[in-house]
Short mmCIF file of N, CA and C in Angstrom, two decimals:
data_model
loop_
_atom_site.label_atom_id
_atom_site.label_comp_id
_atom_site.label_asym_id
_atom_site.label_seq_id
_atom_site.Cartn_x
_atom_site.Cartn_y
_atom_site.Cartn_z
N GLN O 1 -9.62 23.11 -32.67
CA GLN O 1 -10.29 21.42 -32.17
C GLN O 1 -10.17 21.51 -30.02
N ASP O 2 -11.13 20.46 -29.79
CA ASP O 2 -10.60 20.64 -28.49
C ASP O 2 -9.98 19.90 -28.08
N GLN O 3 -9.06 20.25 -27.16
CA GLN O 3 -7.92 19.54 -26.81
C GLN O 3 -9.22 19.09 -25.04
N PHE O 4 -8.46 17.59 -24.74
CA PHE O 4 -8.75 17.09 -22.97
C PHE O 4 -7.40 17.85 -22.15
N ALA O 5 -8.14 18.18 -21.56
CA ALA O 5 -6.63 18.36 -20.35
C ALA O 5 -7.80 19.06 -19.47
N CYS O 6 -7.30 18.18 -17.86
CA CYS O 6 -7.38 18.99 -17.23
C CYS O 6 -6.99 18.02 -15.46
N GLY O 7 -7.25 18.52 -14.49
CA GLY O 7 -6.39 17.88 -13.61
C GLY O 7 -4.95 18.62 -12.76
N PHE O 8 -5.04 19.86 -13.85
CA PHE O 8 -3.55 20.37 -13.54
C PHE O 8 -3.56 20.51 -12.49
N CYS O 9 -2.69 20.00 -11.48
CA CYS O 9 -2.21 19.75 -9.60
C CYS O 9 -0.73 20.84 -10.04
N GLY O 10 -0.40 21.74 -8.93
CA GLY O 10 0.67 22.10 -8.68
C GLY O 10 0.48 21.78 -7.35
N LEU O 11 1.79 20.73 -7.02
CA LEU O 11 1.87 20.61 -5.30
C LEU O 11 3.12 21.53 -5.17
N GLN O 12 3.36 21.56 -3.23
CA GLN O 12 4.55 22.29 -2.89
C GLN O 12 4.56 21.84 -1.78
N GLY O 13 6.17 21.22 -1.43
CA GLY O 13 6.02 20.69 0.52
C GLY O 13 7.82 21.01 1.06
N ASN O 14 7.57 21.12 1.76
CA ASN O 14 8.58 21.14 2.69
C ASN O 14 8.97 20.18 3.72
N ARG O 15 9.59 19.16 3.98
CA ARG O 15 9.55 17.86 4.96
C ARG O 15 10.87 17.01 4.47
N GLN O 16 11.21 17.81 6.48
CA GLN O 16 12.76 16.69 6.46
C GLN O 16 13.17 17.55 5.52
N ASN O 17 13.59 18.97 5.26
CA ASN O 17 14.74 19.96 4.74
C ASN O 17 14.56 19.41 3.94
N VAL O 18 13.76 18.69 2.71
CA VAL O 18 14.13 18.46 1.35
C VAL O 18 12.65 19.09 0.81
N ILE O 19 12.74 20.09 0.05
CA ILE O 19 12.12 20.83 -0.69
C ILE O 19 10.91 20.30 -2.28
N MET O 20 10.14 19.70 -2.40
CA MET O 20 9.42 19.49 -2.90
C MET O 20 8.46 19.86 -4.21
N GLU O 21 8.68 20.03 -5.68
CA GLU O 21 7.42 20.77 -6.71
C GLU O 21 7.45 19.56 -7.23
N ILE O 22 6.08 19.71 -7.49
CA ILE O 22 5.49 19.16 -8.55
C ILE O 22 4.17 19.72 -9.34
N ALA O 23 4.17 19.41 -10.29
CA ALA O 23 3.66 20.32 -11.20
C ALA O 23 2.79 19.14 -12.21
N PHE O 24 1.36 18.68 -12.64
CA PHE O 24 1.40 17.64 -13.21
C PHE O 24 -0.54 17.89 -13.72
N GLN O 25 -0.51 17.63 -15.09
CA GLN O 25 -1.84 17.41 -16.11
C GLN O 25 -2.36 16.38 -16.66
N TYR O 26 -3.45 16.32 -17.06
CA TYR O 26 -3.91 15.17 -17.64
C TYR O 26 -3.84 15.55 -19.05
N ASN O 27 -4.19 14.87 -20.03
CA ASN O 27 -4.23 15.16 -21.74
C ASN O 27 -5.02 14.08 -22.37
N ASP O 28 -5.04 14.25 -23.90
CA ASP O 28 -5.77 13.34 -24.85
C ASP O 28 -4.92 12.30 -25.21
N THR O 29 -3.46 12.31 -24.75
CA THR O 29 -2.22 11.09 -25.41
C THR O 29 -2.58 10.04 -24.49
N TYR O 30 -1.79 9.27 -25.30
CA TYR O 30 -2.10 7.44 -24.66
C TYR O 30 -0.43 6.83 -23.37
N ASN O 31 0.22 8.23 -23.90
CA ASN O 31 1.74 8.26 -22.86
C ASN O 31 2.04 9.33 -21.97
N GLU O 32 2.91 8.56 -21.00
CA GLU O 32 3.03 9.45 -19.94
C GLU O 32 4.33 10.34 -20.27
N GLN O 33 4.72 11.04 -19.92
CA GLN O 33 5.29 12.25 -19.90
C GLN O 33 5.78 12.86 -18.29
N ILE O 34 6.57 11.95 -18.00
CA ILE O 34 7.54 12.64 -16.57
C ILE O 34 8.51 13.01 -16.57
N PHE O 35 9.01 14.62 -15.65
CA PHE O 35 10.82 14.80 -15.86
C PHE O 35 10.76 14.87 -14.63
N THR O 36 12.03 14.44 -14.03
CA THR O 36 12.40 14.58 -12.87
C THR O 36 13.70 15.69 -12.36
N TYR O 37 13.74 16.01 -11.66
CA TYR O 37 14.87 16.73 -11.41
C TYR O 37 15.17 16.84 -9.62
N ALA O 38 16.57 16.44 -9.18
CA ALA O 38 17.26 16.75 -8.10
C ALA O 38 18.21 17.42 -7.94
N ASN O 39 18.16 18.37 -7.33
CA ASN O 39 18.52 19.74 -6.83
C ASN O 39 19.38 20.68 -8.37
N ASN O 40 17.86 20.41 -9.81
CA ASN O 40 18.15 20.81 -10.48
C ASN O 40 19.12 20.40 -11.61
N ILE O 41 19.34 19.27 -11.25
CA ILE O 41 20.03 18.24 -12.28
C ILE O 41 19.18 17.64 -12.50
N ASN O 42 18.41 17.02 -14.13
CA ASN O 42 17.97 15.77 -14.98
C ASN O 42 18.63 14.42 -14.61
N THR O 43 17.13 13.94 -13.86
CA THR O 43 17.56 12.77 -13.21
C THR O 43 16.67 12.10 -14.51
N ARG O 44 16.82 11.72 -15.60
CA ARG O 44 16.21 10.92 -16.88
C ARG O 44 16.13 9.54 -16.58
N GLU O 45 17.01 8.80 -15.46
CA GLU O 45 16.02 7.58 -14.71
C GLU O 45 15.63 7.85 -13.61
N GLY O 46 14.57 9.03 -13.61
CA GLY O 46 14.23 9.28 -12.03
C GLY O 46 14.48 8.30 -11.42
N GLY O 47 14.32 7.84 -10.41
CA GLY O 47 14.73 7.43 -8.83
C GLY O 47 13.46 7.54 -7.69
N THR O 48 14.07 7.58 -6.77
CA THR O 48 13.32 7.57 -5.84
C THR O 48 12.23 8.11 -5.62
N HIS O 49 12.57 9.58 -6.08
CA HIS O 49 11.25 10.87 -6.09
C HIS O 49 9.97 10.29 -6.89
N LEU O 50 11.06 9.78 -8.45
CA LEU O 50 9.94 9.35 -9.48
C LEU O 50 8.44 7.97 -8.83
N SER O 51 9.68 7.41 -7.86
CA SER O 51 9.03 6.22 -7.22
C SER O 51 7.39 6.39 -6.73
N GLY O 52 8.21 7.97 -5.29
CA GLY O 52 7.13 8.30 -4.67
C GLY O 52 6.18 8.69 -5.24
N PHE O 53 5.89 9.42 -5.80
CA PHE O 53 5.01 10.20 -7.35
C PHE O 53 3.99 8.75 -7.29
N LYS O 54 4.89 7.84 -8.06
CA LYS O 54 3.61 7.14 -9.31
C LYS O 54 2.87 6.29 -7.79
N ALA O 55 3.51 5.98 -6.90
CA ALA O 55 3.04 5.20 -5.87
C ALA O 55 1.57 6.11 -4.71
N GLY O 56 2.52 7.52 -5.01
CA GLY O 56 1.12 8.35 -4.65
C GLY O 56 0.02 8.71 -5.34
N LEU O 57 0.59 8.80 -6.34
CA LEU O 57 -0.86 8.97 -7.39
C LEU O 57 -1.99 7.90 -7.69
N THR O 58 -1.49 6.32 -8.14
CA THR O 58 -2.43 5.26 -8.18
C THR O 58 -2.63 4.92 -6.65
N ARG O 59 -1.97 5.68 -5.60
CA ARG O 59 -2.87 4.98 -3.84
C ARG O 59 -4.53 6.44 -4.09
N CYS O 60 -4.07 7.27 -4.39
CA CYS O 60 -5.36 8.63 -3.73
C CYS O 60 -6.16 8.26 -4.51
N ILE O 61 -5.98 7.71 -6.55
CA ILE O 61 -6.95 7.69 -7.34
C ILE O 61 -7.77 6.52 -7.29
N ASN O 62 -6.90 5.14 -6.71
CA ASN O 62 -7.51 4.23 -6.24
C ASN O 62 -8.05 4.31 -5.13
N GLN O 63 -7.72 5.09 -3.80
CA GLN O 63 -8.63 5.07 -2.84
C GLN O 63 -9.81 6.08 -2.66
N TYR O 64 -9.68 7.36 -3.74
CA TYR O 64 -10.90 8.10 -4.58
C TYR O 64 -12.01 7.27 -4.83
N MET O 65 -11.47 6.50 -5.60
CA MET O 65 -12.35 5.74 -6.85
C MET O 65 -14.02 4.43 -5.64
N ALA O 66 -12.64 3.85 -4.10
CA ALA O 66 -13.21 3.09 -3.26
C ALA O 66 -14.15 4.10 -2.71
N THR O 67 -13.97 5.03 -2.31
CA THR O 67 -14.63 6.39 -1.23
C THR O 67 -15.69 7.43 -1.69
N ALA O 68 -15.34 7.64 -2.76
CA ALA O 68 -16.47 8.59 -3.61
C ALA O 68 -17.51 7.91 -4.41
N ASP O 69 -18.63 8.47 -3.95
CA ASP O 69 -19.71 8.30 -4.57
C ASP O 69 -19.70 8.16 -6.35
N LEU O 70 -19.96 7.51 -6.82
CA LEU O 70 -19.49 7.17 -8.04
C LEU O 70 -20.36 6.11 -8.82
N PRO O 71 -20.55 6.35 -9.94
CA PRO O 71 -21.89 4.88 -11.18
C PRO O 71 -20.70 3.51 -10.42
N LYS O 72 -21.51 3.13 -10.66
CA LYS O 72 -21.98 2.04 -11.06
C LYS O 72 -19.88 1.53 -11.53
N ASN O 73 -20.39 1.75 -13.40
CA ASN O 73 -18.57 1.76 -14.12
C ASN O 73 -17.93 2.01 -13.55
N PHE O 74 -17.42 3.22 -12.54
CA PHE O 74 -16.45 3.02 -12.24
C PHE O 74 -15.80 1.95 -10.90
N LYS O 75 -17.08 1.94 -10.09
CA LYS O 75 -16.47 0.89 -8.62
C LYS O 75 -15.86 -0.30 -9.14
N ASP O 76 -16.41 -1.17 -10.45
CA ASP O 76 -16.03 -2.40 -10.48
C ASP O 76 -14.57 -1.97 -10.68
N GLN O 77 -13.85 -1.13 -11.46
CA GLN O 77 -12.54 -1.19 -11.73
C GLN O 77 -10.82 -0.58 -10.29
N HIS O 78 -10.43 -2.03 -11.12
CA HIS O 78 -9.04 -1.71 -9.83
C HIS O 78 -7.87 -0.80 -10.89
N LEU O 79 -7.35 -0.11 -11.09
CA LEU O 79 -6.84 1.04 -11.78
C LEU O 79 -5.11 0.07 -11.11
N ALA O 80 -4.00 -0.42 -12.57
CA ALA O 80 -2.58 -0.57 -12.14
C ALA O 80 -2.24 0.99 -11.97
N GLY O 81 -1.06 1.02 -11.87
CA GLY O 81 0.08 2.29 -12.17
C GLY O 81 -0.14 2.50 -13.42
N ASP O 82 0.17 1.73 -13.84
CA ASP O 82 -0.17 2.12 -15.61
C ASP O 82 -1.68 3.17 -16.69
N ASP O 83 -2.04 2.48 -16.06
CA ASP O 83 -4.05 2.90 -16.15
C ASP O 83 -4.09 4.51 -15.11
N VAL O 84 -3.60 4.79 -14.12
CA VAL O 84 -3.47 6.05 -14.14
C VAL O 84 -2.66 7.09 -14.18
N ARG O 85 -1.67 6.53 -15.15
CA ARG O 85 -0.51 7.14 -15.66
C ARG O 85 -0.60 7.88 -16.84
N GLU O 86 -1.42 7.14 -17.97
CA GLU O 86 -2.24 7.35 -18.88
C GLU O 86 -2.54 8.86 -19.37
N GLY O 87 -2.06 9.56 -20.28
CA GLY O 87 -2.21 10.45 -20.94
C GLY O 87 -1.44 11.26 -19.66
N LEU O 88 -0.52 11.52 -18.65
CA LEU O 88 -0.35 12.24 -17.66
C LEU O 88 1.10 12.57 -18.28
N THR O 89 1.12 14.24 -18.36
CA THR O 89 2.58 15.05 -17.89
C THR O 89 3.23 15.19 -17.00
N GLY O 90 3.85 15.46 -16.15
CA GLY O 90 4.55 15.93 -15.12
C GLY O 90 5.91 16.29 -15.11
N ILE O 91 6.46 17.46 -13.87
CA ILE O 91 7.38 17.43 -13.34
C ILE O 91 7.66 17.21 -12.27
N ILE O 92 8.76 16.87 -11.35
CA ILE O 92 8.79 16.58 -10.39
C ILE O 92 10.02 17.18 -10.43
N SER O 93 10.25 18.27 -8.78
CA SER O 93 11.60 18.53 -8.74
C SER O 93 11.94 18.42 -7.39
N ILE O 94 13.02 17.84 -6.91
CA ILE O 94 13.19 18.30 -5.41
C ILE O 94 14.83 18.85 -5.04
N LYS O 95 14.69 19.24 -4.51
CA LYS O 95 16.01 19.81 -3.85
C LYS O 95 16.08 19.62 -2.28
N ILE O 96 17.26 18.87 -2.11
CA ILE O 96 17.25 17.64 -0.76
C ILE O 96 19.21 17.90 -0.75
N PRO O 97 19.22 18.12 0.76
CA PRO O 97 20.59 18.82 1.32
C PRO O 97 21.57 17.57 0.51
N ASP O 98 21.62 16.35 0.92
CA ASP O 98 22.99 15.39 1.33
C ASP O 98 22.33 14.65 -0.32
N PRO O 99 22.02 14.63 -1.21
CA PRO O 99 21.53 13.98 -2.64
C PRO O 99 22.71 12.97 -3.01
N GLN O 100 21.86 11.67 -2.77
CA GLN O 100 22.77 10.53 -3.41
C GLN O 100 22.15 9.72 -4.64
N PHE O 101 23.12 10.10 -5.78
CA PHE O 101 23.24 9.47 -7.09
C PHE O 101 23.42 7.94 -7.39
N GLU O 102 22.68 7.65 -8.25
CA GLU O 102 23.36 6.29 -8.81
C GLU O 102 23.91 6.32 -10.10
N GLY O 103 25.15 5.67 -9.96
CA GLY O 103 25.78 5.94 -10.97
C GLY O 103 27.06 7.31 -11.61
N GLN O 104 27.67 7.10 -12.39
CA GLN O 104 28.78 8.18 -12.57
C GLN O 104 27.30 9.59 -13.58
N THR O 105 26.94 9.32 -14.01
CA THR O 105 25.52 10.21 -14.68
C THR O 105 25.25 10.39 -13.99
N LYS O 106 24.54 10.50 -12.58
CA LYS O 106 23.70 11.16 -12.14
C LYS O 106 22.53 11.13 -12.43
N THR O 107 22.17 10.15 -13.07
CA THR O 107 20.91 9.77 -14.07
C THR O 107 19.74 9.52 -13.41
N LYS O 108 19.82 8.83 -11.90
CA LYS O 108 18.74 8.58 -11.10
C LYS O 108 19.14 9.18 -9.66
N LEU O 109 18.47 9.65 -8.43
CA LEU O 109 18.13 9.66 -7.61
C LEU O 109 17.75 8.23 -6.80
N GLY O 110 19.35 7.90 -5.29
CA GLY O 110 18.69 6.81 -4.80
C GLY O 110 18.51 7.07 -3.43
N ASN O 111 18.33 8.91 -2.86
CA ASN O 111 17.66 8.93 -1.39
C ASN O 111 16.61 8.02 -0.98
N GLY O 112 16.50 6.94 0.01
CA GLY O 112 15.77 5.88 0.23
C GLY O 112 14.50 7.14 0.47
N GLU O 113 14.89 7.95 1.49
CA GLU O 113 14.09 8.57 2.36
C GLU O 113 12.95 9.58 2.06
N VAL O 114 13.64 9.52 0.14
CA VAL O 114 13.13 11.09 -0.48
C VAL O 114 11.14 10.24 -0.63
N LYS O 115 11.37 8.82 -1.38
CA LYS O 115 10.17 8.20 -1.74
C LYS O 115 9.08 8.14 -0.58
N GLY O 116 8.89 7.90 0.11
CA GLY O 116 8.05 7.93 1.25
C GLY O 116 7.57 9.49 1.23
N LEU O 117 8.03 10.96 1.07
CA LEU O 117 8.42 12.38 1.46
C LEU O 117 7.19 12.60 0.16
N VAL O 118 7.88 12.13 -0.90
CA VAL O 118 7.07 12.75 -1.86
C VAL O 118 5.63 11.70 -2.44
N GLU O 119 5.70 10.58 -1.68
CA GLU O 119 4.76 10.31 -2.02
C GLU O 119 3.32 10.41 -0.64
N ALA O 120 3.83 10.88 0.39
CA ALA O 120 3.26 11.42 1.28
C ALA O 120 2.75 12.88 0.92
N LEU O 121 2.99 13.39 0.03
CA LEU O 121 2.82 15.28 -0.76
C LEU O 121 1.72 14.94 -1.64
N VAL O 122 2.13 13.83 -2.20
CA VAL O 122 1.03 13.85 -3.67
C VAL O 122 -0.42 12.70 -2.99
N TYR O 123 -0.72 12.58 -2.03
CA TYR O 123 -1.14 11.59 -1.12
C TYR O 123 -2.31 12.12 -0.66
N GLU O 124 -1.71 13.26 0.59
CA GLU O 124 -2.55 14.45 0.96
C GLU O 124 -3.31 15.25 -0.24
N ASN O 125 -2.29 15.64 -0.78
CA ASN O 125 -3.24 17.14 -1.64
C ASN O 125 -3.90 16.67 -3.03
N LEU O 126 -3.33 15.50 -3.41
CA LEU O 126 -4.00 15.22 -4.55
C LEU O 126 -5.67 14.88 -4.01
N SER O 127 -5.48 13.67 -2.77
CA SER O 127 -7.06 13.84 -2.06
C SER O 127 -7.69 14.27 -1.72
N THR O 128 -7.30 15.45 -1.51
CA THR O 128 -7.76 17.35 -0.91
C THR O 128 -8.04 17.82 -2.49
N TYR O 129 -7.27 17.61 -3.26
CA TYR O 129 -7.72 18.44 -4.39
C TYR O 129 -9.02 18.19 -5.43
N LEU O 130 -8.85 16.11 -5.18
CA LEU O 130 -10.30 15.69 -5.96
C LEU O 130 -11.74 15.98 -5.35
N GLY O 131 -11.16 15.86 -4.02
CA GLY O 131 -12.34 16.19 -2.87
C GLY O 131 -13.46 17.30 -3.25
N GLU O 132 -11.74 18.50 -3.51
CA GLU O 132 -12.37 20.07 -3.67
C GLU O 132 -13.31 20.23 -5.18
N ASN O 133 -12.66 18.75 -6.03
CA ASN O 133 -12.96 19.55 -7.73
C ASN O 133 -13.72 18.37 -7.81
N PRO O 134 -14.87 17.92 -7.95
CA PRO O 134 -15.76 16.79 -7.90
C PRO O 134 -15.45 16.69 -9.56
N ALA O 135 -15.95 17.60 -10.46
CA ALA O 135 -15.94 17.34 -11.90
C ALA O 135 -15.19 17.32 -12.37
N VAL O 136 -13.46 17.66 -11.85
CA VAL O 136 -12.29 17.16 -12.75
C VAL O 136 -11.93 15.52 -12.29
N ALA O 137 -12.27 15.57 -11.55
CA ALA O 137 -11.88 14.36 -10.87
C ALA O 137 -12.71 13.36 -11.46
N LYS O 138 -14.11 13.51 -12.05
CA LYS O 138 -15.12 12.34 -13.06
C LYS O 138 -14.24 12.62 -14.19
N GLN O 139 -13.62 13.36 -14.50
CA GLN O 139 -13.09 13.46 -16.14
C GLN O 139 -11.36 12.69 -15.72
N ILE O 140 -10.76 12.86 -14.38
CA ILE O 140 -9.64 12.17 -14.48
C ILE O 140 -10.14 10.39 -14.27
N LEU O 141 -11.38 10.27 -13.45
CA LEU O 141 -11.26 9.02 -13.26
C LEU O 141 -11.97 8.28 -14.44
N ALA O 142 -12.83 9.11 -15.39
CA ALA O 142 -13.15 8.39 -16.50
C ALA O 142 -11.59 8.00 -17.30
N LYS O 143 -11.18 9.34 -17.44
CA LYS O 143 -9.65 8.45 -18.78
C LYS O 143 -9.34 7.60 -18.17
N VAL O 144 -9.10 7.40 -16.72
CA VAL O 144 -8.07 6.56 -16.20
C VAL O 144 -8.76 4.78 -16.08
N VAL O 145 -9.87 5.10 -16.11
CA VAL O 145 -10.91 3.64 -16.31
C VAL O 145 -11.35 3.25 -17.43
N ASP O 146 -11.50 4.39 -18.44
CA ASP O 146 -11.18 3.72 -20.05
C ASP O 146 -9.76 3.19 -20.32
N ALA O 147 -9.13 4.11 -19.72
CA ALA O 147 -7.16 3.28 -20.02
C ALA O 147 -7.22 1.58 -19.61
N ALA O 148 -8.02 1.16 -17.71
CA ALA O 148 -7.97 0.26 -17.26
C ALA O 148 -8.97 -1.24 -18.26
N ARG O 149 -9.82 -0.32 -18.61
CA ARG O 149 -10.18 -1.62 -19.81
C ARG O 149 -9.70 -1.73 -20.83
N ALA O 150 -9.05 -1.07 -21.70
CA ALA O 150 -7.98 -0.93 -22.95
C ALA O 150 -7.51 -2.21 -22.70
N ARG O 151 -6.78 -2.26 -21.09
CA ARG O 151 -5.76 -2.55 -20.78
C ARG O 151 -6.26 -4.14 -20.76
N GLU O 152 -7.70 -4.14 -20.60
CA GLU O 152 -7.85 -5.67 -20.03
C GLU O 152 -8.47 -6.07 -20.96
N ALA O 153 -8.75 -5.20 -22.29
CA ALA O 153 -9.79 -6.29 -23.88
C ALA O 153 -8.62 -6.76 -24.04
N ALA O 154 -7.04 -5.64 -24.25
CA ALA O 154 -5.62 -5.89 -24.66
C ALA O 154 -4.81 -7.33 -24.59
N ARG O 155 -5.69 -8.12 -22.79
CA ARG O 155 -5.09 -9.10 -22.32
C ARG O 155 -6.08 -10.02 -22.85
N ARG O 156 -7.57 -10.08 -22.86
CA ARG O 156 -8.11 -10.57 -23.13
C ARG O 156 -8.08 -11.25 -24.75
N ALA O 157 -7.62 -10.26 -25.22
CA ALA O 157 -7.51 -10.69 -26.92
C ALA O 157 -5.86 -11.37 -26.91
N LYS O 158 -5.29 -11.07 -26.19
CA LYS O 158 -4.07 -11.33 -26.44
C LYS O 158 -3.93 -12.70 -25.74
N GLU O 159 -4.58 -13.39 -25.00
CA GLU O 159 -4.98 -14.61 -24.80
C GLU O 159 -5.93 -15.43 -25.79
N LEU O 160 -6.96 -14.58 -26.17
CA LEU O 160 -7.64 -15.46 -27.13
C LEU O 160 -6.76 -16.11 -28.40
N VAL O 161 -5.88 -14.82 -28.78
CA VAL O 161 -5.09 -15.37 -29.64
C VAL O 161 -3.62 -16.45 -29.22
N ARG O 162 -2.95 -16.37 -28.59
CA ARG O 162 -2.51 -17.60 -27.71
C ARG O 162 -3.63 -18.96 -27.89
N LYS O 163 -4.29 -19.03 -27.41
CA LYS O 163 -4.81 -20.17 -27.40
C LYS O 163 -5.35 -21.25 -28.43
N LYS O 164 -5.78 -19.68 -29.51
CA LYS O 164 -5.93 -20.47 -30.60
C LYS O 164 -4.87 -21.15 -31.81
N GLY O 165 -3.53 -20.29 -31.24
CA GLY O 165 -1.89 -20.37 -31.88
C GLY O 165 -1.98 -21.56 -31.53
N GLY O 166 -1.86 -21.80 -30.25
CA GLY O 166 -1.54 -23.58 -29.55
C GLY O 166 -2.37 -24.31 -30.34
N LEU O 167 -3.47 -24.11 -30.27
CA LEU O 167 -4.87 -25.39 -30.67
C LEU O 167 -4.24 -25.86 -31.82
N SER O 168 -4.16 -24.92 -33.19
CA SER O 168 -4.80 -24.92 -34.43
C SER O 168 -3.37 -25.56 -34.55
N ASP O 169 -2.02 -25.89 -34.68
CA ASP O 169 -1.37 -26.71 -34.19
C ASP O 169 -1.26 -28.05 -34.63
N LEU O 170 -2.19 -28.76 -33.56
CA LEU O 170 -2.40 -29.82 -32.78
C LEU O 170 -3.79 -29.93 -34.30
N ALA O 171 -3.52 -31.42 -34.16
CA ALA O 171 -4.73 -31.83 -34.79
C ALA O 171 -5.48 -33.08 -33.38
N LEU O 172 -6.29 -32.29 -33.49
CA LEU O 172 -7.24 -32.90 -31.84
C LEU O 172 -8.22 -33.92 -32.28
N PRO O 173 -8.37 -35.11 -31.82
CA PRO O 173 -9.80 -35.69 -32.40
C PRO O 173 -10.41 -35.09 -32.22
N GLY O 174 -12.59 -34.56 -33.56
CA GLY O 174 -13.23 -34.46 -32.73
C GLY O 174 -14.20 -34.05 -31.64
N LYS O 175 -13.99 -35.49 -30.66
CA LYS O 175 -14.54 -34.26 -29.47
C LYS O 175 -13.88 -33.60 -28.71
N LEU O 176 -12.01 -34.05 -28.44
CA LEU O 176 -10.80 -32.81 -28.26
C LEU O 176 -10.90 -32.22 -28.72
N ALA O 177 -11.67 -31.10 -30.49
CA ALA O 177 -11.37 -30.02 -30.83
C ALA O 177 -12.26 -28.91 -29.85
N ASP O 178 -11.11 -27.46 -30.02
CA ASP O 178 -12.05 -26.95 -29.50
C ASP O 178 -13.14 -26.09 -29.84
#
C-alpha cells in the first residue's frame, strides 16, 4: 500500500545561544503529532517553542500560497493553523542556557524569547525549502487545502443543522415558515 508522505524537513539553527533542531513530515493521517523537548526534557504541554513552530509554519504556508504561481483553486483559500498541521508529525528540540518551565512537572516551557527564535527559523528555512522543491510544495498545499475545505464544509453542515433544529421546534405561520 502506498503511503502519502512528503515534505520531510530537518531544520537546525543556533541563535542567541539557543540551539534549535526541528524535524517534521506530512503523512496521510488527519491528526497532528508534535513532540517537544527543552534541554532533553519532554515538554508534553508544549510551550513557547511549540507556539513559535506553529506560528512560523502557518505564516510560511499562507505566504507561499499568496506569492507562488499556483492554480486558482489554491489561491482562494485562507488556511487556519489546524489546516496547516493536519497530518503533520514533528519533533522540536531546543537547548537553552536558562530554561524557565511552568509548573513543578516541567511539562511546559515558558521562555518568551524562544517563540520568536523558533518562528523565524521555521519561516526562513521552510520558505527556502518550498521554493526549491515546488513538487513537494504542491503536495503539501493540496493536503492543507483539502483540510481547509473539509473544515469549511463541516462548519456549513453544523450551521444548517442548528438552523433546522431551531426552526422545527417553533410552529410558524405559512408565510414565515423557512
